[in-house]
Coordinates of C-alpha atoms in Angstrom, one line a residue:
X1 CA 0.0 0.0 0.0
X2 CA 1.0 3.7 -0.6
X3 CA -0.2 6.7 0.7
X4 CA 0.0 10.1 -0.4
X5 CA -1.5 13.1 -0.7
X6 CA -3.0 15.0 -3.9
X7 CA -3.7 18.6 -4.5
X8 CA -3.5 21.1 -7.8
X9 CA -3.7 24.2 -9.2
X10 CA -1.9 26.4 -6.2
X11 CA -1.4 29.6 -8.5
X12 CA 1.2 31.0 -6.5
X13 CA 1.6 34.7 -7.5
X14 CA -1.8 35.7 -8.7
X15 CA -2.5 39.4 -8.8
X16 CA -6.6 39.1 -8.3
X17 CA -8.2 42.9 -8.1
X18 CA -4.8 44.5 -7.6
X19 CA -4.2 41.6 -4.5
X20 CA -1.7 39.6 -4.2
X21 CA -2.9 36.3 -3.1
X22 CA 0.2 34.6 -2.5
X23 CA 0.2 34.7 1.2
X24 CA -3.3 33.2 0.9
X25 CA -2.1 30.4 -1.2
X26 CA 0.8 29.9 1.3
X27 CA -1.3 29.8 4.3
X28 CA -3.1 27.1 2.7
X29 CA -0.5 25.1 1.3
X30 CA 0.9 25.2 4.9
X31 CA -2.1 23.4 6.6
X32 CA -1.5 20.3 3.6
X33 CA 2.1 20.1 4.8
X34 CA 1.2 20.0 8.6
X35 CA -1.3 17.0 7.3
X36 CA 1.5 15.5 5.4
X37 CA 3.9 15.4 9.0
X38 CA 1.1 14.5 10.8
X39 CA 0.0 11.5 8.9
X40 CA 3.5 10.7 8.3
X41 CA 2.7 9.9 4.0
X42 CA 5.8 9.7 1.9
X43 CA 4.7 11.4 -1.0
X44 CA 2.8 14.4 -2.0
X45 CA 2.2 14.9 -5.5
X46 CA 0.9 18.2 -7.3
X47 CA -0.8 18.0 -10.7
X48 CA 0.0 21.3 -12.5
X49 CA -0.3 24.8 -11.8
X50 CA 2.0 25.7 -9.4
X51 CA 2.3 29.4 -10.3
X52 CA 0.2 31.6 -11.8
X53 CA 2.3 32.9 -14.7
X54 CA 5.3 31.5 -17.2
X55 CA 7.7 33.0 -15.3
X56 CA 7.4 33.1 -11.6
X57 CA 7.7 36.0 -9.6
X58 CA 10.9 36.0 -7.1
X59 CA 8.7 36.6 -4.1
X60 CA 6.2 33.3 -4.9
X61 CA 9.6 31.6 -6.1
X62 CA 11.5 32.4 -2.9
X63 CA 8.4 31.4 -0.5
X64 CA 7.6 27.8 -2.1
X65 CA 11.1 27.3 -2.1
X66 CA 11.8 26.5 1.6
X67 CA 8.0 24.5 2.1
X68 CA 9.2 22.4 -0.7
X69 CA 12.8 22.3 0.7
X70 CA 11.7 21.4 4.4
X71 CA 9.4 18.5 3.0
X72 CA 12.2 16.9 1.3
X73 CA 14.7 17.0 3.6
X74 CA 11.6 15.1 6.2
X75 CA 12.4 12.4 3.2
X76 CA 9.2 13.5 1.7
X77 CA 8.6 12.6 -2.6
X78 CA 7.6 14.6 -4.1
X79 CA 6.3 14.8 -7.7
X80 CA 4.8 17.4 -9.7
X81 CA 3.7 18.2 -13.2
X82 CA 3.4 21.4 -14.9
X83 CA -0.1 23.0 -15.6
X84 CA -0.7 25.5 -18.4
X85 CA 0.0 28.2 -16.4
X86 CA 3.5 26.7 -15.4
X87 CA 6.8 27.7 -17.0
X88 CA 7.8 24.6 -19.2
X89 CA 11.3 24.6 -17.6
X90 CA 10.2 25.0 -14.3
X91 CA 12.6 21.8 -13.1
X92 CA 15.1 24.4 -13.9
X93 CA 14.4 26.6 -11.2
X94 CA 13.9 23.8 -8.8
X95 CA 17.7 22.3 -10.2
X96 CA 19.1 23.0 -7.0
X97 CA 16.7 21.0 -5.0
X98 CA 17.1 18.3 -7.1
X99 CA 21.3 18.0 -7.5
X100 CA 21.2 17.8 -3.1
X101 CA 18.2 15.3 -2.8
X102 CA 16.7 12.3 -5.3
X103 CA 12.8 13.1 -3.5
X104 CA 12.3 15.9 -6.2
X105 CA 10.5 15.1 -9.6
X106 CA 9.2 17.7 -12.1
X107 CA 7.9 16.7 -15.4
X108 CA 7.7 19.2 -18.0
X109 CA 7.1 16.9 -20.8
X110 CA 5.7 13.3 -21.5
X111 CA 9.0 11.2 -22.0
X112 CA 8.1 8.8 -24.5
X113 CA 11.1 6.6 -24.2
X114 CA 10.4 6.5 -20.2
X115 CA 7.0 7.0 -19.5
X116 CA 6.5 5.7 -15.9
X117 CA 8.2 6.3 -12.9
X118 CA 8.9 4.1 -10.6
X119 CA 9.7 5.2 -6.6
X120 CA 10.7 1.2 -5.5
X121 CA 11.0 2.9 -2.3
X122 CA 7.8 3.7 -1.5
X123 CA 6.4 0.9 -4.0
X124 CA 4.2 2.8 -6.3
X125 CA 4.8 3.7 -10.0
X126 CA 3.7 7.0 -11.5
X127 CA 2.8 8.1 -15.2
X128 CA 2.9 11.8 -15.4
X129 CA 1.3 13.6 -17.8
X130 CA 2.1 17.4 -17.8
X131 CA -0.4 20.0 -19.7
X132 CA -0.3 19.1 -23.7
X133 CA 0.4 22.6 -24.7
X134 CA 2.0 22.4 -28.2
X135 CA 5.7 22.9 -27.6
X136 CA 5.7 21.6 -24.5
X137 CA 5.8 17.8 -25.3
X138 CA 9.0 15.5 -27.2
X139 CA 8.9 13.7 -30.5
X140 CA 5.8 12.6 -32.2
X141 CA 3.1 11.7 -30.2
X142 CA 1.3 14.7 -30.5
X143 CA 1.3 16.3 -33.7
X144 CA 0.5 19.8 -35.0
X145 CA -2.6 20.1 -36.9
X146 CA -2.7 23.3 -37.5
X147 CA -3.9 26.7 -36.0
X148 CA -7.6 25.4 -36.2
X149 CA -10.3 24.5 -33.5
X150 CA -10.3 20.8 -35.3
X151 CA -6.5 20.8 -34.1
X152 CA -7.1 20.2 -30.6
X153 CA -9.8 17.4 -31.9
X154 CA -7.0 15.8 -33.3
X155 CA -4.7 15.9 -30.3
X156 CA -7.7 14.9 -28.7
X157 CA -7.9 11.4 -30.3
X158 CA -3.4 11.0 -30.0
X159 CA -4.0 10.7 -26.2
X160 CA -5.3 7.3 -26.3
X161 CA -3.3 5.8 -28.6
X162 CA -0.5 7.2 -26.4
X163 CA -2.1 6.5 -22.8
X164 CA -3.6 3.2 -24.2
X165 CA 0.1 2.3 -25.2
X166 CA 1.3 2.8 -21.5
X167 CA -1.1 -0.5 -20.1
X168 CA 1.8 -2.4 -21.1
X169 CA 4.2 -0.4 -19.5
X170 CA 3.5 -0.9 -15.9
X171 CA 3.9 -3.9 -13.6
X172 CA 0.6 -4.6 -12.3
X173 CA 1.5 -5.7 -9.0
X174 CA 2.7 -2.0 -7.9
X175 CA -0.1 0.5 -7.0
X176 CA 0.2 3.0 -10.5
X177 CA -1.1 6.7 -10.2
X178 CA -1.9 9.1 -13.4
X179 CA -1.0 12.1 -12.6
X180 CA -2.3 14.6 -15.0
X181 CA -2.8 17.9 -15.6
X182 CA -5.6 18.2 -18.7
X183 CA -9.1 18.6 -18.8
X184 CA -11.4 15.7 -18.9
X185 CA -14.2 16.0 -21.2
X186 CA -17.9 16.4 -19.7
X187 CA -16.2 17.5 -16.1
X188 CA -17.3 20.8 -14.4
X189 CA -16.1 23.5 -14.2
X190 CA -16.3 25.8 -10.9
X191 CA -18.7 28.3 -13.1
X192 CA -20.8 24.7 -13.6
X193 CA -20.0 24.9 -17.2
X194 CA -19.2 21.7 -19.1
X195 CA -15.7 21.6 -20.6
X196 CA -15.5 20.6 -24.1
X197 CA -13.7 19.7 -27.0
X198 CA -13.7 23.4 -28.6
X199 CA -12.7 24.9 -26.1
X200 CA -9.1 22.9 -25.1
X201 CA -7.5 19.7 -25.6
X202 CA -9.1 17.1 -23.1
X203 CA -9.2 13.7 -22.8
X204 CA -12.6 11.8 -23.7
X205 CA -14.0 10.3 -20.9
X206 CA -13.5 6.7 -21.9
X207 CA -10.3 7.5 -22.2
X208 CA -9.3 7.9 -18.8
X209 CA -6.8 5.2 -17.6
X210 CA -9.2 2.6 -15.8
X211 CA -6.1 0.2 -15.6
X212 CA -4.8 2.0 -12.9
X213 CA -5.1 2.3 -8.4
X214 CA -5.5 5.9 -9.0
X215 CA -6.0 9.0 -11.1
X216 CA -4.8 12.3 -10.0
X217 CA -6.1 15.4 -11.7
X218 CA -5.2 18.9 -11.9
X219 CA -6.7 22.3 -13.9
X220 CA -10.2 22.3 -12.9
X221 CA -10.8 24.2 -9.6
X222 CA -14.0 22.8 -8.7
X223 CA -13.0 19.3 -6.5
X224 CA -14.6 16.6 -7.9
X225 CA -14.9 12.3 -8.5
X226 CA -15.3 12.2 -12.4
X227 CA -15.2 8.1 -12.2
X228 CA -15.7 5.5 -9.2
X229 CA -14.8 2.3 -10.9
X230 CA -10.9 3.5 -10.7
X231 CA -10.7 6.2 -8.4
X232 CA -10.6 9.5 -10.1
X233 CA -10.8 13.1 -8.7
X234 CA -9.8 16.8 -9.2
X235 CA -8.8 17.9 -6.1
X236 CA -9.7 21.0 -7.2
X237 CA -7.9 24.8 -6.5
X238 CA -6.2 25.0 -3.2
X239 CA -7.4 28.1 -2.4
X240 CA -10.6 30.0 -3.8
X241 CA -9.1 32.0 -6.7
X242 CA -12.0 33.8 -7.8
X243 CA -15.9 34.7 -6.7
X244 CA -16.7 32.2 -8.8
X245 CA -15.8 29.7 -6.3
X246 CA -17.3 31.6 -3.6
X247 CA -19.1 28.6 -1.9
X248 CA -17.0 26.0 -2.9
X249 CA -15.3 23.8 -0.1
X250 CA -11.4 23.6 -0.3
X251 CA -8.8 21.2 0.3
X252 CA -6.6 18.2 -1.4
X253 CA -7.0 14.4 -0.9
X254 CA -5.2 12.0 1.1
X255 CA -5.1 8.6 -0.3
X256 CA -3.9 4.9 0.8
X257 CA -4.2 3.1 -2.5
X258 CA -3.3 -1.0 -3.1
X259 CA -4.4 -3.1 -5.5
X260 CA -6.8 -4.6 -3.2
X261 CA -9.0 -1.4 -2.6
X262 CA -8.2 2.3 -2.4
X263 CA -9.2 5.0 0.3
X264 CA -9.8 8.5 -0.3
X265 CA -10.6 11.0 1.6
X266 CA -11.3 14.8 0.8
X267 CA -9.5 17.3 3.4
X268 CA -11.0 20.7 3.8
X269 CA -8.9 23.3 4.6
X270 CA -9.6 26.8 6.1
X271 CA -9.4 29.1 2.6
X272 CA -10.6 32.7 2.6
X273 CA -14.0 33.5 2.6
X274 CA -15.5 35.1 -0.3
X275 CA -19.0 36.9 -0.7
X276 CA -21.1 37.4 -3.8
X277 CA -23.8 39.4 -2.3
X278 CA -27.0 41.7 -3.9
X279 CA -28.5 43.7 -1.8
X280 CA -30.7 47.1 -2.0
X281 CA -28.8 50.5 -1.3
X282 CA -30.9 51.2 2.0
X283 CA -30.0 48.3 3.3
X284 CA -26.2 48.0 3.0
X285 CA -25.1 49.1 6.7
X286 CA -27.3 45.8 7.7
X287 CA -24.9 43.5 5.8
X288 CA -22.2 43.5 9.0
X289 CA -25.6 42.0 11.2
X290 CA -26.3 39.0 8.3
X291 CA -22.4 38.2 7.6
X292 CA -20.1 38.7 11.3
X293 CA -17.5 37.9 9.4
X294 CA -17.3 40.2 6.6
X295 CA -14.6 42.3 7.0
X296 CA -12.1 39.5 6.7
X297 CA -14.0 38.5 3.2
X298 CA -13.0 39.3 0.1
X299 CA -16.3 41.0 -1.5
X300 CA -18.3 41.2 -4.4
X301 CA -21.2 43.7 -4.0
X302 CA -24.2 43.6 -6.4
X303 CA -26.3 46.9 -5.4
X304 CA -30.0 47.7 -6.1
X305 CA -30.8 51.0 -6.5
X306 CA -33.6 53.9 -7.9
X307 CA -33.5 56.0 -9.9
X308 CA -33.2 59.2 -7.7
X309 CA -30.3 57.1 -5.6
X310 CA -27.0 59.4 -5.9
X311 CA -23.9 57.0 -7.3
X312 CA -21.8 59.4 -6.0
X313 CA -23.1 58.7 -2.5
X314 CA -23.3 54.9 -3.3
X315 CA -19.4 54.7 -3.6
X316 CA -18.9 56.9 -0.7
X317 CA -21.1 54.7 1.3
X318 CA -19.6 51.1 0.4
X319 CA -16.4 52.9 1.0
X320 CA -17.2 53.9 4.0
X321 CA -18.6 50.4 5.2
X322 CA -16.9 47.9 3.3
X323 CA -13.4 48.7 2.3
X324 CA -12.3 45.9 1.2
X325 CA -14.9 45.3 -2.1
X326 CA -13.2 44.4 -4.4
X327 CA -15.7 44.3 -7.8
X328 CA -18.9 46.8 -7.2
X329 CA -21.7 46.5 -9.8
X330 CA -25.4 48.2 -9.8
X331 CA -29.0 46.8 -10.3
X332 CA -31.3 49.0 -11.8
X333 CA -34.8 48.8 -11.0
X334 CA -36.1 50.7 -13.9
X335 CA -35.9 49.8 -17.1
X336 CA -34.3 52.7 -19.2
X337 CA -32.4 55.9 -18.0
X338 CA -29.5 57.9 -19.1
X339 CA -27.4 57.7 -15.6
X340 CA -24.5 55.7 -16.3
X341 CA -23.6 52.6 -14.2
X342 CA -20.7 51.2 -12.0
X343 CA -19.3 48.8 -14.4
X344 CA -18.1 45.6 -13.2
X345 CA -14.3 44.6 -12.7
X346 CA -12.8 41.3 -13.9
X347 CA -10.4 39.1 -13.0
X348 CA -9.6 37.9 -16.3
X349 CA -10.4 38.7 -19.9
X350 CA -12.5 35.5 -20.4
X351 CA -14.8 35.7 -17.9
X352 CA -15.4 39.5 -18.7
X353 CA -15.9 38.4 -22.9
X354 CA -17.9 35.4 -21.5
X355 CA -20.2 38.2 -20.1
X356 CA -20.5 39.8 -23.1
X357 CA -21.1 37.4 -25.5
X358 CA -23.9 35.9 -23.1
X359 CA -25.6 39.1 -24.1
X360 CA -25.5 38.9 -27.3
X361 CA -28.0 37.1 -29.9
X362 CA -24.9 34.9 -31.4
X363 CA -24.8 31.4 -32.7
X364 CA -23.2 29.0 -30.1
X365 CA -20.8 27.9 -32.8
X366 CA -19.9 31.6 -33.5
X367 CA -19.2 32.4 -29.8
X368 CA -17.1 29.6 -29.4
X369 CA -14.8 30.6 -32.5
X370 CA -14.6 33.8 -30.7
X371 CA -13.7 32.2 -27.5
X372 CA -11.2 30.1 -29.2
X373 CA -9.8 33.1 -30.8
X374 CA -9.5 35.0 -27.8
X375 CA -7.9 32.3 -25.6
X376 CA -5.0 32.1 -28.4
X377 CA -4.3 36.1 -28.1
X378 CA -4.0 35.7 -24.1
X379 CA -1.9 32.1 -24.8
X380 CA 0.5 34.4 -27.2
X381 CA 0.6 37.4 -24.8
X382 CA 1.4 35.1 -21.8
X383 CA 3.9 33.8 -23.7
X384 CA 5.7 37.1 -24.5
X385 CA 6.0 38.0 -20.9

């Protein structure tokens, strides 16, 4: 038997409404390594999305650093793959680590000629499968199509020839773990959107490795069991990234896994609260009353007001009560007037185009070429920084 425990998608460094959540994301991370000593498990393995950006920032860099550094030398494994927000030679920046201590793995690509790793010292074997960006993987498995939405289609149906090819590959006797950072097609998404083929490479459902003890899953940030037959989850975003996942519980998974029968169990953790409240103008001094907590939330106010009600005197007054809101948008309750509104702030360009097209009397077909489109530009632009 092996245990372990499995989390994703930290996002160390994201800037979120001019905050920096970092320390938030630390705080968290910290409680998964006090589980990790207190359970005494050998191995924690992260599937993708460590940071939030290609390139690191030194503060997020220099305060994963010593967490990372302090779990090895406990003789901790650990294994990671790189997420589509990861820099692709992140092992590079973690070289040090790894030269002083053989705990350390970080896969940046699928290595065809060695697809499986095996730790004989904890007796479990491990196929890691890093995001599929084009670029980002070696030789031929995955080809380029194309810059297409039929592309990803494509790549779509070369990851199970590929992960179909790796049955053969492990010794069935050993406990073997996927560990994967790509979509899954028909999973959810924390907006309780389905993910699908046009918008990303994913792997089709039937697809999923069922020939293994477990599946470990990282990108989406809702947690989640997408198949019970061979254990399967998304442990979902450490930390609650956006007001999106407002009301979503937050943790990792600790897992003892054998051929005979796996556990697993999800851990919550304590992660910032977040509010996503409407509410009428007259009645936003009573919001302290309804939510004790509130000035320790991060806060998304949706305000009702009339016609005659002063916007002026609406920022003054959330100002003066609630500080720390950081998106304000209005409601108004007649239907056609000249006085402009708040508009809303995003925390990223595709939820704020998401918004738009949902107003707009478009083909679903045509929105998602535009969506398509738009996630390229932001893919490019990442890239250049």
């Amino acid at each position: 038997m092996v245990r372990f425990v499995h989390l994703a998608d930290l996002h160390l460094g994201k800037e979120w409404h001019g905050v920096d959540r970092t320390p938030d994301i630390l705080k968290a991370f910290d409680q998964v390594v006090d589980y990790i000593y207190q359970k005494e498990a050998p191995l924690l393995l992260i599937a993708g999305d460590i940071f939030d950006k290609k390139l690191p920032s030194g503060n997020a860099l220099e305060a994963f650093f010593p967490r990372i550094k302090k779990l090895l030398q406990k003789g901790v494994y650990v294994v990671m793959v790189t997420g589509n927000h990861d820099w692709n030679k992140l092992h590079e920046a973690f070289s040090t680590l790894a030269l002083f201590t053989p705990n350390l793995r970080i896969f940046a690509k699928t290595d065809i000629s060695n697809p499986v790793l095996l730790l004989e010292e904890i007796g479990c074997q491990i196929i890691p499968f890093p995001y599929p960006e084009r670029g980002r993987l070696e030789g031929e498995v995955f080809l380029k199509e194309g810059d297409t939405p039929g592309m990803y289609v494509k790549i779509s149906a070369r990851f199970s020839s590929y992960l179909q090819g790796l049955r053969d590959k492990i010794n069935p006797r050993i406990p073997s773990i996927f560990l994967a950072h790509v979509g899954l097609e028909g999973a959810r998404l924390g907006s309780e959107k389905m993910l699908s083929l046009e918008d990303e490479p994913v792997i089709g459902e039937k697809d999923l490795p069922s020939w293994t003890t477990y599946n470990a899953l990282g990108h989406l940030h809702r947690a989640q069991e997408v198949r019970s037959q061979t254990p399967s989850f998304y442990s979902g975003s450490l930390e609650r990234l956006d007001f999106g996942e407002s009301e979503e519980e937050k943790g990792f998974y600790y897992v003892e896994a054998s051929n005979a029968g796996t556990k697993c169990e999800f851990i919550k953790i304590d992660a910032h609260i977040m509010y996503d409240i409407t509410v009428n103008f007259d009645e936003l001094h009573r919001l302290k009353d309804r939510y004790p907590d509130i000035s320790n939330a991060y806060l998304k106010l949706r305000v009702k007001i009339s016609q005659n009600d002063s916007l002026i005197e609406i920022r003054s007054k959330i100002s003066e009560f609630y500080p720390n809101a950081l998106v304000i948008e209005t409601i108004k309750d007649w239907e056609s007037s000249s006085q402009s509104k708040i508009l809303p702030t995003y925390s990223d360009p595709v939820t704020a185009f998401e918004d738009y097209t949902s107003e707009q009397l478009l083909e679903d077909k045509f929105k998602a070429d535009l969506m398509y489109a738009l996630k390229g530009i932001i893919h490019e632009i990442e890239e250049e920084e």
